mmCIF file of C-alpha atoms in Angstrom:
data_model
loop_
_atom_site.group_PDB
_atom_site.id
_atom_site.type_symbol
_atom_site.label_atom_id
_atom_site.label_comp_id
_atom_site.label_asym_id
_atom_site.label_seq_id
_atom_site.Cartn_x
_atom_site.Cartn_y
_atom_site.Cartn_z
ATOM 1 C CA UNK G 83 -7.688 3.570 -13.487
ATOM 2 C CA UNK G 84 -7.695 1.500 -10.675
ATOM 3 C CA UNK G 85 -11.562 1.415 -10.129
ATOM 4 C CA UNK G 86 -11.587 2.669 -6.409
ATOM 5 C CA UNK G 87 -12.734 5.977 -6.140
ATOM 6 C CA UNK G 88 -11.383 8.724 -3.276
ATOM 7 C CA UNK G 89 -13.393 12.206 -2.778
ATOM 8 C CA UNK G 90 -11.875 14.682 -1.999
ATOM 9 C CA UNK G 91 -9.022 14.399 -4.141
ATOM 10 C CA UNK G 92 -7.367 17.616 -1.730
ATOM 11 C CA UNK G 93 -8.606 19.403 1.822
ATOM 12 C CA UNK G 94 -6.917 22.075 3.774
ATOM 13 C CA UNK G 95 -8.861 22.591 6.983
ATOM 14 C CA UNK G 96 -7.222 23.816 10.381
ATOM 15 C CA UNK G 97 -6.491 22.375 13.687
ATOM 16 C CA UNK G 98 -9.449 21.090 15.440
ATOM 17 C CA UNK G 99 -11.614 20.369 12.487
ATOM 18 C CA UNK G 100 -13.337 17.136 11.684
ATOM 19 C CA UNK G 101 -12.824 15.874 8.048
ATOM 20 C CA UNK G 102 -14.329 12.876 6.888
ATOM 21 C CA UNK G 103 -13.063 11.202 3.894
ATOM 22 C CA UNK G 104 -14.632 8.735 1.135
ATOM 23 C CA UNK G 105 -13.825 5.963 -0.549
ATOM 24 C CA UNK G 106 -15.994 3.928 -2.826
ATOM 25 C CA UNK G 107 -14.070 -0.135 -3.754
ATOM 26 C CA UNK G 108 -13.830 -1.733 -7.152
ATOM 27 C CA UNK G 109 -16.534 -3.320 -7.944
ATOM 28 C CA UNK G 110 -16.912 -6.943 -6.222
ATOM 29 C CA UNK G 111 -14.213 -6.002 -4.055
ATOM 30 C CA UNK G 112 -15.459 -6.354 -0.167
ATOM 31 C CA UNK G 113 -12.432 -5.838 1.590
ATOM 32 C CA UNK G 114 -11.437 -2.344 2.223
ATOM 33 C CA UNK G 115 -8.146 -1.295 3.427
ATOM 34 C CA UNK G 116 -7.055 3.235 4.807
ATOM 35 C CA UNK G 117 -3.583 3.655 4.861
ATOM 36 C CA UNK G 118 -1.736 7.254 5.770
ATOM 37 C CA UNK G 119 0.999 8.596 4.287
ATOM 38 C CA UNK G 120 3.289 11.127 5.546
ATOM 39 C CA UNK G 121 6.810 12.065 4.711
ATOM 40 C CA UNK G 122 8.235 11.124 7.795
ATOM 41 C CA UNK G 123 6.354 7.754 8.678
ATOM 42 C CA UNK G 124 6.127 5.726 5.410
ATOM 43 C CA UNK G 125 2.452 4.121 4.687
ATOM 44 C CA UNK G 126 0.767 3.273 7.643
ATOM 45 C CA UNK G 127 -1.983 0.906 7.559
ATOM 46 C CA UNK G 128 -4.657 2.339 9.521
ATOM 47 C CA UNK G 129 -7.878 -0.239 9.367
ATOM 48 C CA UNK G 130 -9.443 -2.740 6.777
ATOM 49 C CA UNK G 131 -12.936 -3.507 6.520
ATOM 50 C CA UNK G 132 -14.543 -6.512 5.102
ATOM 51 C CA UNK G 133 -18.109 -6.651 4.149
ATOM 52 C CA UNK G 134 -19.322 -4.111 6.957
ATOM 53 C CA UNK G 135 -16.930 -5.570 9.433
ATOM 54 C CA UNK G 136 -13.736 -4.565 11.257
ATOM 55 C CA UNK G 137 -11.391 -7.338 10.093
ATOM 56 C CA UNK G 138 -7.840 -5.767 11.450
ATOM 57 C CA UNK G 139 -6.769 -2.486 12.822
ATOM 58 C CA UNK G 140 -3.281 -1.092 12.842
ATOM 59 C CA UNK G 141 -2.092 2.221 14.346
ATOM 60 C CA UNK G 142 -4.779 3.852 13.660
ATOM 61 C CA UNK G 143 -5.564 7.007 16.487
ATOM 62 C CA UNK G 144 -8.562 7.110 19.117
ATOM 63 C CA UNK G 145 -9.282 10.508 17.476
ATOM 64 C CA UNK G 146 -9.872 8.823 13.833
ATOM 65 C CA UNK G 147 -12.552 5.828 12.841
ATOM 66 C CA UNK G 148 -14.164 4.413 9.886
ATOM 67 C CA UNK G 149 -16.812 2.458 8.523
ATOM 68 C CA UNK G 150 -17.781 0.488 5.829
ATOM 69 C CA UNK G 151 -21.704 0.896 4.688
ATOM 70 C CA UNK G 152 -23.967 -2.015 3.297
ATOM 71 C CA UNK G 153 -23.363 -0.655 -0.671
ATOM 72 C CA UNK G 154 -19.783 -1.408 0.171
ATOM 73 C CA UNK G 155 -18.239 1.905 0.101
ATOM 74 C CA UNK G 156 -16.015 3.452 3.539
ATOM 75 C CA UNK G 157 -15.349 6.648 5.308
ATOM 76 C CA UNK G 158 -12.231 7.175 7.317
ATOM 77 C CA UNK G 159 -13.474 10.302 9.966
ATOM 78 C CA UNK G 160 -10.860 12.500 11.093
ATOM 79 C CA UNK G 161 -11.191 14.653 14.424
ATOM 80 C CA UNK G 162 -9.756 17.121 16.553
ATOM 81 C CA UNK G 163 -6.963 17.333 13.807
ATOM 82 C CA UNK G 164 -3.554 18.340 14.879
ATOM 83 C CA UNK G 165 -0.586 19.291 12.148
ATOM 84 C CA UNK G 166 0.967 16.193 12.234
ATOM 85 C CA UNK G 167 -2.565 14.209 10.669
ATOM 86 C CA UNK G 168 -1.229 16.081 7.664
ATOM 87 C CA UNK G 169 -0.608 13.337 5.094
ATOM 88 C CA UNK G 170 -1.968 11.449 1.792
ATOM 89 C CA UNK G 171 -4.537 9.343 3.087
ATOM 90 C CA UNK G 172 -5.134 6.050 0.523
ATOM 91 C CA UNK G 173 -7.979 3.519 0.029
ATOM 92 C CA UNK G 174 -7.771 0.334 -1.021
ATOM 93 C CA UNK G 175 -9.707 -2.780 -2.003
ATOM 94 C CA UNK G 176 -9.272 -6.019 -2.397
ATOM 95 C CA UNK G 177 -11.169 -9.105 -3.010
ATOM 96 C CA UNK G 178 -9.695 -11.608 -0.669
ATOM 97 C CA UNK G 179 -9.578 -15.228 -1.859
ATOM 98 C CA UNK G 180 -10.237 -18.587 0.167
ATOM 99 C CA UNK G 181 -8.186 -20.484 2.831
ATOM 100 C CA UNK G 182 -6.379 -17.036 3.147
ATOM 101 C CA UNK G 183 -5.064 -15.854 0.298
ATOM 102 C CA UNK G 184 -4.767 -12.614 -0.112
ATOM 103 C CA UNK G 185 -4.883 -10.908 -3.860
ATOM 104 C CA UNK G 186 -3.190 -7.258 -4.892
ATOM 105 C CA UNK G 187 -4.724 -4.584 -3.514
ATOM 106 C CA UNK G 188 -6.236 -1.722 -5.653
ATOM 107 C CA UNK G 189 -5.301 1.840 -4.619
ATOM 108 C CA UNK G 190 -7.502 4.870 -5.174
ATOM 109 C CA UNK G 191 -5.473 8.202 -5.942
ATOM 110 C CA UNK G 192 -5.884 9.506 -2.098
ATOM 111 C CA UNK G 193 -6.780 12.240 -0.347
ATOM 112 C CA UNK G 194 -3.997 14.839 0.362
ATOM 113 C CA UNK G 195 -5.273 16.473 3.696
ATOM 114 C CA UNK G 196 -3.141 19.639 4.800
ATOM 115 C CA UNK G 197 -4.076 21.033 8.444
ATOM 116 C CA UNK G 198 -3.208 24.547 9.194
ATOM 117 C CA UNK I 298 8.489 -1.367 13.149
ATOM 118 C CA UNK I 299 8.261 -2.289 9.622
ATOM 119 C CA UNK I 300 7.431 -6.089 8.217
ATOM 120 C CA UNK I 301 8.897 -5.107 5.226
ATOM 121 C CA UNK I 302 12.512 -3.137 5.067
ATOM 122 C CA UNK I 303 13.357 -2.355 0.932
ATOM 123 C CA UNK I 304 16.898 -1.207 0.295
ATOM 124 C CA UNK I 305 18.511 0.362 -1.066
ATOM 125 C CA UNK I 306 16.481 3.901 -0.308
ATOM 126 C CA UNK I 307 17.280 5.427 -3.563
ATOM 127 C CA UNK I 308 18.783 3.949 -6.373
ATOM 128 C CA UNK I 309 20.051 6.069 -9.312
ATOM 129 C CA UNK I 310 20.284 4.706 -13.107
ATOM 130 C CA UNK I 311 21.066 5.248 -16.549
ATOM 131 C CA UNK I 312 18.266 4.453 -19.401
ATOM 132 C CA UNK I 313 18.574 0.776 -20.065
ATOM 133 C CA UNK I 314 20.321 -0.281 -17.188
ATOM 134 C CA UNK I 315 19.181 -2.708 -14.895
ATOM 135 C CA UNK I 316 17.652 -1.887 -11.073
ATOM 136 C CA UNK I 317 17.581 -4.667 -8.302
ATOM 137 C CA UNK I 318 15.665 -3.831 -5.276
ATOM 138 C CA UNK I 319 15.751 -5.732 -2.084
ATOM 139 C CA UNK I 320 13.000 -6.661 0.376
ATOM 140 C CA UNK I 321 13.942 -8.436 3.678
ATOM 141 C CA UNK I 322 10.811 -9.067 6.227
ATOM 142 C CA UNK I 323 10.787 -10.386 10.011
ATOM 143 C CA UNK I 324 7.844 -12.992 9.779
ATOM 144 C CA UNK I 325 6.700 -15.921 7.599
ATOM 145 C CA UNK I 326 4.199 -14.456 5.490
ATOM 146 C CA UNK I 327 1.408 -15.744 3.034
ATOM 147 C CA UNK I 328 2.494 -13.999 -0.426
ATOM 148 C CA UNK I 329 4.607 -10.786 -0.988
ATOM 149 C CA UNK I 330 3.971 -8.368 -3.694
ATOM 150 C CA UNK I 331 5.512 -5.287 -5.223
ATOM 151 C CA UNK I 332 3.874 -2.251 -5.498
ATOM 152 C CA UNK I 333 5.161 0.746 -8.016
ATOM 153 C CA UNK I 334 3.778 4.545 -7.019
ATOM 154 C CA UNK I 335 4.219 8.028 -8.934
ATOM 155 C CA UNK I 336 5.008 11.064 -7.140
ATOM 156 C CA UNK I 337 2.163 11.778 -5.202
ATOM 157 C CA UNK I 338 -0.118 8.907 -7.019
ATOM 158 C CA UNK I 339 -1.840 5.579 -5.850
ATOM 159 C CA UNK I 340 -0.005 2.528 -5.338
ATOM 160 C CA UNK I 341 0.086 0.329 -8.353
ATOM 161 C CA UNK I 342 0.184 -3.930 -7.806
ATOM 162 C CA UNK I 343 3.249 -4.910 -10.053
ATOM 163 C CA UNK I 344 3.632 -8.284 -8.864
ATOM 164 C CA UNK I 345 2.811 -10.876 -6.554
ATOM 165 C CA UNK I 346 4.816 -14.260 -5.172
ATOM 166 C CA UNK I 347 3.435 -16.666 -3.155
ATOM 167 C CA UNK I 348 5.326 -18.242 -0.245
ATOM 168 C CA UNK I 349 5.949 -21.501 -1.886
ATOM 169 C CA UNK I 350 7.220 -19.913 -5.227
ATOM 170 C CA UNK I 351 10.732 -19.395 -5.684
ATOM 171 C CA UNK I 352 10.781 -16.761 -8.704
ATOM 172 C CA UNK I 353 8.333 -14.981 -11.225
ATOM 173 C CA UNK I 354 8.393 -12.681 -14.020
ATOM 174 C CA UNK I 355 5.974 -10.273 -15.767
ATOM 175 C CA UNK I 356 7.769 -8.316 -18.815
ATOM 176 C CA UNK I 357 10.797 -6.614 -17.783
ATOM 177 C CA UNK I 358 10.284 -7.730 -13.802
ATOM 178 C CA UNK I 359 11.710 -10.428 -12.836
ATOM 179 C CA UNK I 360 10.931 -10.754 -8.757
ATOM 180 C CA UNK I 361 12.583 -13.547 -6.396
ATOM 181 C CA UNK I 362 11.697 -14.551 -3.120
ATOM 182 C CA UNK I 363 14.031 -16.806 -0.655
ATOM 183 C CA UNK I 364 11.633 -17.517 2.737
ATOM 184 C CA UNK I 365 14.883 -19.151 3.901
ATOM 185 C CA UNK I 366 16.209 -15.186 3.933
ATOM 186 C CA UNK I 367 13.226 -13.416 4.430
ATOM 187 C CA UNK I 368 14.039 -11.945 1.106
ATOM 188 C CA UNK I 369 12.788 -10.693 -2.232
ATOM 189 C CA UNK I 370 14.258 -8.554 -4.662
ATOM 190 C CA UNK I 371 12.679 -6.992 -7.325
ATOM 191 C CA UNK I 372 14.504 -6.817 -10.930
ATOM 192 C CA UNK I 373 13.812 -4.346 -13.762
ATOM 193 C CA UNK I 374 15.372 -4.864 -17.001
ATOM 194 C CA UNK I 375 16.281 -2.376 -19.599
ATOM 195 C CA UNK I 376 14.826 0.873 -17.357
ATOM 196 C CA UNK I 377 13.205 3.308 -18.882
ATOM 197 C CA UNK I 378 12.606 6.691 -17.527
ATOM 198 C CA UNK I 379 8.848 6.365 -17.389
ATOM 199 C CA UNK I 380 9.811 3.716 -14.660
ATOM 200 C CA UNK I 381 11.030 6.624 -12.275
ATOM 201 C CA UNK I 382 8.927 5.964 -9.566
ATOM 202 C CA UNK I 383 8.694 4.606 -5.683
ATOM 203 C CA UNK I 384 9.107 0.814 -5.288
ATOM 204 C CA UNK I 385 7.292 -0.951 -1.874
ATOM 205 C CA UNK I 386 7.124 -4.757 -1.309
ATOM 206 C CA UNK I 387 4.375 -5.469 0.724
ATOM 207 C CA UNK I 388 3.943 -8.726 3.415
ATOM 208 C CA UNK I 389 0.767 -10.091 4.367
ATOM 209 C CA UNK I 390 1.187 -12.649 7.433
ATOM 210 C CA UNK I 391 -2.202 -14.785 8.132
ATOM 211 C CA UNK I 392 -5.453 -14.418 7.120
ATOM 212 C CA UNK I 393 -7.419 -11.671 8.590
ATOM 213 C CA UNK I 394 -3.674 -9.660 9.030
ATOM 214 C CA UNK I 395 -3.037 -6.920 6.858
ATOM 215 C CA UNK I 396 -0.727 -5.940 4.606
ATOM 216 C CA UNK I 397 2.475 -4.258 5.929
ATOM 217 C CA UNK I 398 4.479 -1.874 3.367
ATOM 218 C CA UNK I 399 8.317 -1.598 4.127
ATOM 219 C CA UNK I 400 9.610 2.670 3.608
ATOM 220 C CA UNK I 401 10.032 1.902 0.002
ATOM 221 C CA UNK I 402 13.413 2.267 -2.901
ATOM 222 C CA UNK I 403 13.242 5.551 -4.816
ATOM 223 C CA UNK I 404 14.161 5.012 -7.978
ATOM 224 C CA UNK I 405 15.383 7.553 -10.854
ATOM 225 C CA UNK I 406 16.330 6.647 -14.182
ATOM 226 C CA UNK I 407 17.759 9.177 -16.161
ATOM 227 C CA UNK I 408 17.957 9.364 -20.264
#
């Protein structure tokens, strides 16, 4: 058990829809990290969070956003999904260490979002 | 495109044989790590190696990292078939970057 915690574990929804999906860190962690998964494109990092703040974005779509609340824990929000958002959609925390150094990350299990 | 490139794609062993993996990246980077995931599971941290370190093991890992390259390669001794699995190696560039994840090394090991 990693200690980061992703609900729901599994959503089918259809084309359109708005999903939002939740991820709550290890404890002490502050940095927070969504990455997608899809067959096809590998694991894309999408956006990290640090203590409430963006810290770096990656290819992450106009149609998706997240935050990161004061208690720490995120929410990646999905709309107007199309069939290719279909993918395993991962959390992860970190606690990141001084003068730059990054640690491991911690994964949560993911979220395995079909769109019909 | 990717930071990180692993290779081979799949790899395809007998029990107690040994697996290499291979890592090469594009940029100078802080610290690498490797990062084992189950079918359809989270990413696990196996490993990490810092830019100025040369080589490190953990049990039957044994990773190595030339910044001269832009290579790593990850080493598994004596595979098992519980270590069946996805292997990434993941680059972080600067503080404040994130973490890039090359396509990843499917490995099988069969009994």
């Amino acid at each position: 058990d990693s200690g980061v915690t992703q609900t729901p574990k599994h959503l089918i929804t259809a084309t359109g829809q708005r999903v939002t999906l939740r991820c709550s860190p290890r404890s002490g962690d502050l940095s927070v990290y969504w990455y997608q998964q899809s067959l096809d494109q590998g694991l894309q990092f999408l956006i990290q969070y640090y203590n409430g703040e963006e810290r770096a974005k990656g290819n992450i779509l106009e149609r998706f956003s997240a935050q990161q609340f004061p208690d720490l824990h995120s929410e990646l929000n999905l709309s107007s999904l199309e069939l290719g958002d279909s993918a395993l959609y991962f959390c992860a925390s970190s606690v990141e260490g001084l003068a730059g150094v990054h640690g491991e990350l911690f994964f949560g299990e993911g979220s395995r979002l079909t769109v019909l | 495109s990717q930071q990180g490139e692993e290779d081979p794609q799949a790899l395809s062993i007998q029990e107690g044989e040994n697996a290499t993996m291979n890592c090469s990246y594009k940029t100078s980077i802080n610290n690498l790590q490797w990062y084992r995931q189950n079918s359809g599971r989270g990413l696990v941290h196996l490993i990490l190696i810092r830019s100025n370190e040369r080589e490190k093991h953990s049990g039957r890992l044994r990773v190595t990292l030339d910044t001269s390259k832009k290579s790593s390669s990850l080493l598994i001794t004596a595979s098992r078939a519980a270590d069946t699995a996805s292997y990434f190696c993941a680059t972080i560039k600067n503080y404040g970057q994130n973490f890039v994840f090359g396509p990843g090394t499917r490995l099988s090991v069969l009994p």
